[in-house]
Amino acid sequence: MAFDWLFFLEVLIAGLLSGAMYSLVALGFVLIFKASGVFNFAQGAMVLLAALTFVRLVEMGAPLWLAGVSTLMVMVVLAMLVERLVLRQLVNQAPIILFMASIGLNFFIEGTAQGVWDSDVHALDLGVPDLPIDVFGMLISQFDIFAAAMVAALVVVLAVFFQKTRIGRALRAVADDHQAALSVGIPLQTIWVVVWSVAGVVALVAGLVWGSKLGVQFSISLVALKALPVLILGGFTSVPGAIIGGLIIGAGEKLAEVFIGPFVGGAIESWFPYMLAMVFLLFRPQGLFGEKIIERV
Amino acid sequence: MSQAHKKIGDIMLKVEDISLSFGGVRALSGVSFDVREHEILAIIGPNGAGKSSMLNVINGVYHPQEGAITYKGSTRKQMRPHQAAKQGIARTFQNIALFKGMSTLDNIMTGRLLKMRRNFLWQALYWGPAQKEEIENRMVCEKIIDFLEIQAIRKTPVGRLPYGLQKRVELGRALAMEPDLLLLDEPMAGMNVEEKEDMCRFVLDVNDEFGTTIALIEHDMGVVMDISDRVMVLDYGRKIADGSPDEVRADQEVIDAYLGVSH
Amino acid sequence: MFYREAGQFKASYAADQSIFPIAQDRFGVLVILAVAFVFVPLVANEYWLRSILTPFLIFSLAALGLNILTGYAGQLSLGTAGFMAVGAFAAYNLQIRIPEIPFILDFVLAGLIAAAVGILFGLPSLRIKGFYLAVATLAAQFFLEWLFTRVGWFTNYSSSGVITAPPMVMFGFEFSGAQSRYLLTLSIVAVLALAAKNMVRSEIGRAWMAVRDMDVAAEVIGIRLLHTKLLAFAVSSFYCGIAGALWAYVYLGTVEPQAFDIFRSFEILFMIIIGGLGSILGSFLGAAFIVLLPIVLNNVSSIFAGGTLSAHTLSHLELVIFGSLIIFFLIVEPAGLARLWQIAKEKFRLWPFPY
Ligand SMILES: Nc1ncnc2c1ncn2[C@@H]1O[C@H](COP(=O)(O)OP(=O)(O)O)[C@@H](O)[C@H]1O
Ligand SMILES: [Mg+2]
């Protein structure tokens, strides 16, 4: 039997498109890690919070734009609370302590989001149906294309924000050197709030995309776990790394599921990305874009 | 402080033509020198000259791109730090590298690790040979604690100790290894005069009483002139002088390097 | 009874290095053991023994295992439940395939198999550290969960994917009652806790902590990093494996792979954060805390809200409280409950003259 290249391509593209969404969540991680040194496990819970807030507001009759703006405000308030109640209290703590605090934050947000709203499954309709369309003989989901376009747009907006605005430049400085950032004249606290807010925006976009695909429910917070292998591939501090890593993981897991899965019992999507990332790390511990660092002593 | 009576022996460590770079930064280029048994060799030079890198190369923390090291007669290009430890090379660090979560005593006890033979199953039982071994090694460490005059902080977590004492504990950990070659990276940096005097005394005593060979990095020229048998000078990763303290002090290139005359 | 060490001079290093150097501590531990072995089984009712104390002990064991790896050796793991699953399924398969082996030995072998799997997944720790390693342990978690769900051999092709533990019989005695099961668990946990305490105060424990605190310096004093880390993975997984076997055999009786999902891993991670990283006592305190919290919460809510809160709301509330507590502990006392206990002891030691 000849290898069905068209089918292969179809799977590959579907994988890349869903990978774009992994990129999105990973992007939130990278932003926060760069600016506040926190490996933010709560990114997934933030996605859930944003999606749930949005969908409940829409269900209550708010127009999409109002729901969007209100959700954004919720995310900014969250950022301020996190800065005040968590980050500020834990300055100069070891990264692992910050990481564990973010696990605590994760549960806090999950509990609050579901407690305030509810834990049912909500359908979210952004007006783009998840129907396949025919592209050069391949069947590709219309919604996936739309989602990928949103991701791309967001990346462009973020790039402009980081390059062109004063606070954006301060943000980049803070990632390299906290002292340098201070000399820009923007207090670290403000920078943290802004970064966590931006990560909130990213979470909202991710939540909308995932939510309308899978329904808004608790399980979308688990998307964050999928972003972890992406980060390993791309490196914790590299924005292009997050994007390319996401695409690789997305494509890799779909291809593996379709072409290897049937031979080993299926559903290998659950662990394949982690194994892929782990094996990759063994050969290149610094990640795709990281530089090899020799520890200074 | 006369060291005239001391017997300096054969070459113990021969460093030949070592070059090391990090990406584009060249930390060492073609450095060669010897360390003789029982001597105290001081390595001096401006900041960034490559002194710490040199020590790191000797005990395998950094791997040079070129050159070879001959230690106790066997030549190698590379080795892992734990192999160096096994061959009797101990080390302290410029930025204190103690185990922060452990007490002074436990830190020093870690230095005995290579002398302990019982496996973890015995240790899980903590009985018979394992217990005996633990106590024997504790006794060695207590001697070191007495020697360094740190009895009072035996059980204190090292994170809580002042800087000077931490440096002393780190020396204690290295001594617990009963090394043949002791590498000290700025053991007296950041200390007040009194602490420095104590540290000098310890270094000289170790050298005297146990015959330990010592290579140390130090910035205080007074200290260097006082305690070292020989001085090697690095500048921009190259060796620019090597000789007795008096010779080095009179060397024009060394004077230039220290006064910052353009190269 | 005063908590004093004054007047208790140690005449030898042996005495100074004994497991509980202060007499009151020694006495206290004996009292606790006596209460746990004799008093509790006499007074506790079936519900407490079966549904609270037994799972508490098993959780403590898993927390001990994770604490060895994460608290002592500094290798963050998110795969604890995966290693518990290995223990549970190994014990099950050993028992149904080689029924001649006494079940206690099965447990030990299951622990050893878990240790081997732990070593396998610990191998990346040679090259990767910190969060990167944590993600690698997730690979273990998800892969193992998948393996036991998807590969029928492990569940003996049970159609539901659920395994049912065979009865535990030793010398003709069947451990079926809550009391005997509690005592069995208690004995195993007590022995392993003692062994853990001994390891962490010996050379291997110091080597683990050295690797945790500063790996470069550790290597320079002669510690072989990979060897030391793998040993931590092995010992840790051994403990978790036995905990998993106990979970399946003693506590649940029937078990499916989902009993060992990622949330269980987190649960155990919380125990050691709240109880105290790098503390044997902390593993027990943390486990007690997490086992008791939902019960306390339930009772409190039924007192104040009169049972009007739905199960859903309660479980969300639980999440919020867990989350807040974790953050609270990290801010106020990163060393956990065990440290608070120690501080209390120090205060008491000086009482009533605090100077
Ligand atoms: N691990 C490392 N990675 C990158 N560059 C390093 C590292 N260690 C040392 N260097 C560089 O090598 C040069 C020599 O450093 P070092 O040996 O620490 O000098 P010294 O101890 O004489 O002050 C410096 O330029 C330093 O930046
Ligand atoms: Mg230096």
Tab-separated table of C-alpha atoms and ligand atoms in Angstrom, chain B residues 47 51-53 94 185-186 217, ligand 2:
chain	number	residue	atom	x	y	z
B	47	ASN	CA	39.894	40.324	38.280
B	51	LYS	CA	42.544	32.448	38.245
B	52	SER	CA	39.345	30.739	39.307
B	53	SER	CA	39.068	29.138	35.903
B	94	GLN	CA	35.394	32.104	45.686
B	185	ASP	CA	39.906	30.342	45.895
B	186	GLU	CA	40.239	33.667	47.708
B	217	ILE	CA	44.268	32.637	44.991
D	2	MG	MG	37.966	34.332	40.702
